[in-house]
């Protein structure tokens, strides 16, 4: 069955450092991989999307890589700030109609001042 | 441009009862999806509606049903509530076949079944 794994342990880093979050998947051939941010009691907020034929995508302080051979995506936040503290969710989307997002369990990021 | 709005924000129901959750899609979006998120887990896909018809369904029993209206708003209905149905229910809207901008999620309805 399809499986998406994110580090369930919280990631604690110092302000100004680069945070790197990992998303691994098995038994899936996604068309797109997406990253979302979720704050407590709120819905996920879309951050970045990368296609299966793209290697890297950037947006301001965010960078996503996508390795379909390793079946892995890395999500980087450079110059991290306390306001970046949240849970980050990785989601895969297939080619089929009725595309659904299959989410990982999320990784909680804590940026300390 | 308005985002996705869901109502109610919180709800407490008794086991065996029925519940209806509502969602207004973001302006310009014609597709709505529903997700269930248990505490500490990622959202799980329930189903998607496009052109007022179910367009894909996850691994949820038939007692989970939905509707999409001509104005693209949507309802999620759950019959015969079980304790395990307690979760955050999220509605997400998008424009069908345009994946470039991801999905816009509402803040969810927190359902507690007692």
mmCIF file of C-alpha atoms in Angstrom:
data_model
loop_
_atom_site.group_PDB
_atom_site.id
_atom_site.type_symbol
_atom_site.label_atom_id
_atom_site.label_comp_id
_atom_site.label_asym_id
_atom_site.label_seq_id
_atom_site.Cartn_x
_atom_site.Cartn_y
_atom_site.Cartn_z
ATOM 1 C CA UNK A 1 0.000 0.000 0.000
ATOM 2 C CA UNK A 2 1.034 3.623 -0.478
ATOM 3 C CA UNK A 3 3.044 5.010 2.368
ATOM 4 C CA UNK A 4 4.394 8.489 3.017
ATOM 5 C CA UNK A 5 6.785 8.983 5.899
ATOM 6 C CA UNK A 6 7.811 12.180 7.586
ATOM 7 C CA UNK A 7 9.863 12.396 10.736
ATOM 8 C CA UNK A 8 7.298 12.289 13.519
ATOM 9 C CA UNK A 9 9.742 13.762 16.007
ATOM 10 C CA UNK A 10 9.792 17.529 16.318
ATOM 11 C CA UNK A 11 12.683 19.363 14.716
ATOM 12 C CA UNK A 12 14.200 22.021 16.971
ATOM 13 C CA UNK A 13 16.563 24.553 15.422
ATOM 14 C CA UNK A 14 18.028 27.933 16.266
ATOM 15 C CA UNK A 15 16.784 31.082 14.581
ATOM 16 C CA UNK A 16 18.786 31.923 11.477
ATOM 17 C CA UNK A 17 19.706 28.314 10.689
ATOM 18 C CA UNK A 18 18.386 26.252 7.791
ATOM 19 C CA UNK A 19 15.648 23.757 8.599
ATOM 20 C CA UNK A 20 15.523 20.617 6.468
ATOM 21 C CA UNK A 21 12.500 18.348 6.542
ATOM 22 C CA UNK A 22 12.299 14.968 4.812
ATOM 23 C CA UNK A 23 9.455 13.191 3.044
ATOM 24 C CA UNK A 24 9.886 9.600 1.855
ATOM 25 C CA UNK A 25 7.309 7.567 -0.018
ATOM 26 C CA UNK A 26 6.801 4.007 -1.249
ATOM 27 C CA UNK A 27 4.438 2.282 -3.688
ATOM 28 C CA UNK A 28 3.503 5.539 -5.371
ATOM 29 C CA UNK A 29 4.248 7.312 -8.642
ATOM 30 C CA UNK A 30 3.072 10.863 -7.997
ATOM 31 C CA UNK A 31 2.474 13.501 -10.612
ATOM 32 C CA UNK A 32 3.030 16.246 -8.066
ATOM 33 C CA UNK A 33 4.448 16.610 -4.604
ATOM 34 C CA UNK A 34 3.186 19.429 -2.444
ATOM 35 C CA UNK A 35 4.217 20.944 0.868
ATOM 36 C CA UNK A 36 1.778 22.543 3.270
ATOM 37 C CA UNK A 37 2.115 24.390 6.537
ATOM 38 C CA UNK A 38 -0.399 23.790 9.325
ATOM 39 C CA UNK A 39 -0.760 25.813 12.502
ATOM 40 C CA UNK A 40 -2.655 24.427 15.531
ATOM 41 C CA UNK A 41 -6.416 24.466 15.006
ATOM 42 C CA UNK A 42 -6.103 25.651 11.411
ATOM 43 C CA UNK A 43 -6.286 24.052 8.001
ATOM 44 C CA UNK A 44 -3.161 23.364 5.929
ATOM 45 C CA UNK A 45 -1.795 26.255 3.868
ATOM 46 C CA UNK A 46 -0.248 25.520 0.464
ATOM 47 C CA UNK A 47 3.436 26.430 0.180
ATOM 48 C CA UNK A 48 5.035 24.811 -2.850
ATOM 49 C CA UNK A 49 4.326 22.270 -5.566
ATOM 50 C CA UNK A 50 6.934 20.355 -7.553
ATOM 51 C CA UNK A 51 6.246 18.137 -10.541
ATOM 52 C CA UNK A 52 7.621 14.660 -11.062
ATOM 53 C CA UNK A 53 9.900 15.897 -13.853
ATOM 54 C CA UNK A 54 11.335 18.777 -11.800
ATOM 55 C CA UNK A 55 14.334 18.459 -9.514
ATOM 56 C CA UNK A 56 14.095 21.660 -7.497
ATOM 57 C CA UNK A 57 11.709 24.539 -6.845
ATOM 58 C CA UNK A 58 12.294 27.727 -4.876
ATOM 59 C CA UNK A 59 10.069 30.381 -3.389
ATOM 60 C CA UNK A 60 11.608 33.125 -1.274
ATOM 61 C CA UNK A 61 13.268 31.344 1.701
ATOM 62 C CA UNK A 62 11.777 27.965 0.758
ATOM 63 C CA UNK A 63 13.355 25.285 -1.404
ATOM 64 C CA UNK A 64 11.979 21.868 -2.331
ATOM 65 C CA UNK A 65 13.839 19.038 -4.021
ATOM 66 C CA UNK A 66 12.252 15.950 -5.535
ATOM 67 C CA UNK A 67 14.149 12.748 -6.277
ATOM 68 C CA UNK A 68 11.847 10.189 -7.906
ATOM 69 C CA UNK A 69 14.632 7.589 -7.912
ATOM 70 C CA UNK A 70 15.128 7.817 -4.161
ATOM 71 C CA UNK A 71 11.375 8.490 -3.719
ATOM 72 C CA UNK A 72 12.223 11.422 -1.498
ATOM 73 C CA UNK A 73 11.589 15.120 -1.169
ATOM 74 C CA UNK A 74 13.531 17.552 0.981
ATOM 75 C CA UNK A 75 12.008 20.814 2.169
ATOM 76 C CA UNK A 76 14.372 23.585 3.259
ATOM 77 C CA UNK A 77 13.652 26.836 5.082
ATOM 78 C CA UNK A 78 16.681 29.118 5.053
ATOM 79 C CA UNK A 79 17.272 31.861 7.618
ATOM 80 C CA UNK A 80 14.547 30.351 9.782
ATOM 81 C CA UNK A 81 12.477 32.553 12.083
ATOM 82 C CA UNK A 82 10.347 31.765 15.153
ATOM 83 C CA UNK A 83 7.299 32.553 12.976
ATOM 84 C CA UNK A 84 8.206 29.516 10.865
ATOM 85 C CA UNK A 85 7.325 27.264 13.811
ATOM 86 C CA UNK A 86 4.476 25.011 12.655
ATOM 87 C CA UNK A 87 3.751 21.502 11.394
ATOM 88 C CA UNK A 88 4.796 20.885 7.809
ATOM 89 C CA UNK A 89 2.944 18.329 5.738
ATOM 90 C CA UNK A 90 4.117 16.577 2.613
ATOM 91 C CA UNK A 91 1.409 15.458 0.166
ATOM 92 C CA UNK A 92 1.496 13.454 -3.034
ATOM 93 C CA UNK A 93 -0.984 13.770 -5.871
ATOM 94 C CA UNK A 94 -1.481 11.286 -8.690
ATOM 95 C CA UNK A 95 -2.435 11.614 -12.345
ATOM 96 C CA UNK A 96 -5.934 10.228 -12.088
ATOM 97 C CA UNK A 97 -9.230 12.059 -12.181
ATOM 98 C CA UNK A 98 -10.544 12.758 -8.726
ATOM 99 C CA UNK A 99 -6.995 13.484 -7.724
ATOM 100 C CA UNK A 100 -6.617 13.071 -4.038
ATOM 101 C CA UNK A 101 -3.820 14.261 -1.870
ATOM 102 C CA UNK A 102 -2.133 11.568 0.171
ATOM 103 C CA UNK A 103 -0.543 13.207 3.182
ATOM 104 C CA UNK A 104 2.304 12.239 5.412
ATOM 105 C CA UNK A 105 1.904 12.574 9.152
ATOM 106 C CA UNK A 106 3.735 15.898 9.258
ATOM 107 C CA UNK A 107 6.821 17.149 11.040
ATOM 108 C CA UNK A 108 6.609 19.790 13.731
ATOM 109 C CA UNK A 109 9.247 22.499 13.418
ATOM 110 C CA UNK A 110 10.219 24.637 16.408
ATOM 111 C CA UNK A 111 12.490 27.613 15.725
ATOM 112 C CA UNK A 112 13.978 29.049 18.887
ATOM 113 C CA UNK A 113 15.064 32.695 19.134
ATOM 114 C CA UNK B 1 -11.024 37.101 -3.019
ATOM 115 C CA UNK B 2 -12.498 35.025 -0.210
ATOM 116 C CA UNK B 3 -10.957 31.790 0.971
ATOM 117 C CA UNK B 4 -12.674 28.567 1.977
ATOM 118 C CA UNK B 5 -15.126 28.901 4.843
ATOM 119 C CA UNK B 6 -16.481 26.017 6.890
ATOM 120 C CA UNK B 7 -19.303 25.807 9.402
ATOM 121 C CA UNK B 8 -19.744 25.102 12.177
ATOM 122 C CA UNK B 9 -16.278 25.437 13.701
ATOM 123 C CA UNK B 10 -17.005 23.024 16.536
ATOM 124 C CA UNK B 11 -19.668 20.385 17.037
ATOM 125 C CA UNK B 12 -20.471 17.765 19.666
ATOM 126 C CA UNK B 13 -22.686 14.842 18.696
ATOM 127 C CA UNK B 14 -23.802 11.613 20.315
ATOM 128 C CA UNK B 15 -22.901 8.213 18.907
ATOM 129 C CA UNK B 16 -25.515 7.073 16.388
ATOM 130 C CA UNK B 17 -26.570 10.584 15.404
ATOM 131 C CA UNK B 18 -26.179 12.190 12.003
ATOM 132 C CA UNK B 19 -24.203 15.347 11.190
ATOM 133 C CA UNK B 20 -23.949 17.774 8.271
ATOM 134 C CA UNK B 21 -20.887 19.947 7.754
ATOM 135 C CA UNK B 22 -20.806 22.820 5.285
ATOM 136 C CA UNK B 23 -18.187 24.395 3.079
ATOM 137 C CA UNK B 24 -18.054 27.426 0.784
ATOM 138 C CA UNK B 25 -15.370 27.148 -1.870
ATOM 139 C CA UNK B 26 -12.909 29.840 -2.789
ATOM 140 C CA UNK B 27 -14.141 32.108 -5.562
ATOM 141 C CA UNK B 28 -13.213 30.696 -8.992
ATOM 142 C CA UNK B 29 -12.748 27.117 -7.764
ATOM 143 C CA UNK B 30 -15.002 24.385 -9.157
ATOM 144 C CA UNK B 31 -13.760 21.339 -7.235
ATOM 145 C CA UNK B 32 -14.185 20.559 -3.562
ATOM 146 C CA UNK B 33 -12.546 17.797 -1.551
ATOM 147 C CA UNK B 34 -13.136 16.661 2.012
ATOM 148 C CA UNK B 35 -10.497 15.318 4.391
ATOM 149 C CA UNK B 36 -10.581 13.847 7.887
ATOM 150 C CA UNK B 37 -7.697 14.641 10.195
ATOM 151 C CA UNK B 38 -7.294 12.751 13.460
ATOM 152 C CA UNK B 39 -5.216 14.342 16.184
ATOM 153 C CA UNK B 40 -1.496 14.158 15.441
ATOM 154 C CA UNK B 41 -1.971 12.690 11.965
ATOM 155 C CA UNK B 42 -2.066 13.967 8.420
ATOM 156 C CA UNK B 43 -5.389 14.554 6.655
ATOM 157 C CA UNK B 44 -7.038 11.553 4.977
ATOM 158 C CA UNK B 45 -8.986 11.936 1.735
ATOM 159 C CA UNK B 46 -12.712 11.232 2.027
ATOM 160 C CA UNK B 47 -14.016 12.250 -1.420
ATOM 161 C CA UNK B 48 -13.976 14.924 -4.098
ATOM 162 C CA UNK B 49 -16.823 16.613 -5.969
ATOM 163 C CA UNK B 50 -16.647 18.160 -9.432
ATOM 164 C CA UNK B 51 -19.644 19.385 -11.428
ATOM 165 C CA UNK B 52 -21.911 18.268 -8.590
ATOM 166 C CA UNK B 53 -20.843 14.635 -8.868
ATOM 167 C CA UNK B 54 -18.517 12.511 -6.770
ATOM 168 C CA UNK B 55 -15.224 12.381 -8.645
ATOM 169 C CA UNK B 56 -13.107 10.163 -6.435
ATOM 170 C CA UNK B 57 -13.416 8.523 -3.044
ATOM 171 C CA UNK B 58 -11.024 7.396 -0.360
ATOM 172 C CA UNK B 59 -11.347 4.444 1.979
ATOM 173 C CA UNK B 60 -14.411 5.631 3.868
ATOM 174 C CA UNK B 61 -17.718 3.747 4.332
ATOM 175 C CA UNK B 62 -20.944 4.760 2.549
ATOM 176 C CA UNK B 63 -22.262 6.450 5.684
ATOM 177 C CA UNK B 64 -19.965 9.293 4.641
ATOM 178 C CA UNK B 65 -21.715 11.103 1.806
ATOM 179 C CA UNK B 66 -21.616 14.507 0.228
ATOM 180 C CA UNK B 67 -23.156 17.049 -2.070
ATOM 181 C CA UNK B 68 -21.857 19.845 -4.247
ATOM 182 C CA UNK B 69 -24.218 22.647 -5.215
ATOM 183 C CA UNK B 70 -24.294 24.743 -8.420
ATOM 184 C CA UNK B 71 -22.479 27.568 -6.615
ATOM 185 C CA UNK B 72 -19.713 25.018 -5.807
ATOM 186 C CA UNK B 73 -20.456 25.005 -2.086
ATOM 187 C CA UNK B 74 -20.559 21.574 -0.509
ATOM 188 C CA UNK B 75 -21.855 19.466 2.353
ATOM 189 C CA UNK B 76 -20.405 16.445 4.106
ATOM 190 C CA UNK B 77 -22.940 14.162 5.770
ATOM 191 C CA UNK B 78 -22.037 11.434 8.211
ATOM 192 C CA UNK B 79 -24.690 8.986 9.395
ATOM 193 C CA UNK B 80 -24.640 6.643 12.385
ATOM 194 C CA UNK B 81 -21.766 8.485 14.039
ATOM 195 C CA UNK B 82 -19.105 6.420 15.774
ATOM 196 C CA UNK B 83 -16.640 7.506 18.434
ATOM 197 C CA UNK B 84 -13.790 7.130 15.910
ATOM 198 C CA UNK B 85 -15.403 9.773 13.718
ATOM 199 C CA UNK B 86 -14.144 12.390 16.175
ATOM 200 C CA UNK B 87 -11.687 14.450 14.143
ATOM 201 C CA UNK B 88 -11.047 17.719 12.337
ATOM 202 C CA UNK B 89 -12.932 17.725 9.024
ATOM 203 C CA UNK B 90 -11.297 19.835 6.363
ATOM 204 C CA UNK B 91 -12.735 21.112 3.126
ATOM 205 C CA UNK B 92 -10.383 22.030 0.283
ATOM 206 C CA UNK B 93 -11.210 23.736 -2.990
ATOM 207 C CA UNK B 94 -9.289 23.874 -6.239
ATOM 208 C CA UNK B 95 -9.717 24.457 -9.965
ATOM 209 C CA UNK B 96 -10.041 21.094 -11.670
ATOM 210 C CA UNK B 97 -7.056 20.131 -13.818
ATOM 211 C CA UNK B 98 -4.966 23.051 -12.597
ATOM 212 C CA UNK B 99 -2.653 21.640 -9.987
ATOM 213 C CA UNK B 100 -0.192 24.513 -10.069
ATOM 214 C CA UNK B 101 -1.634 26.351 -7.120
ATOM 215 C CA UNK B 102 -2.327 23.519 -4.747
ATOM 216 C CA UNK B 103 -5.478 23.298 -2.737
ATOM 217 C CA UNK B 104 -7.031 25.963 -0.538
ATOM 218 C CA UNK B 105 -8.153 24.542 2.779
ATOM 219 C CA UNK B 106 -10.667 25.878 5.233
ATOM 220 C CA UNK B 107 -9.968 25.992 8.960
ATOM 221 C CA UNK B 108 -12.050 22.896 9.493
ATOM 222 C CA UNK B 109 -14.879 21.675 11.691
ATOM 223 C CA UNK B 110 -13.836 19.978 14.919
ATOM 224 C CA UNK B 111 -16.321 17.126 15.462
ATOM 225 C CA UNK B 112 -16.475 15.351 18.815
ATOM 226 C CA UNK B 113 -18.597 12.218 19.110
ATOM 227 C CA UNK B 114 -19.480 11.185 22.671
#
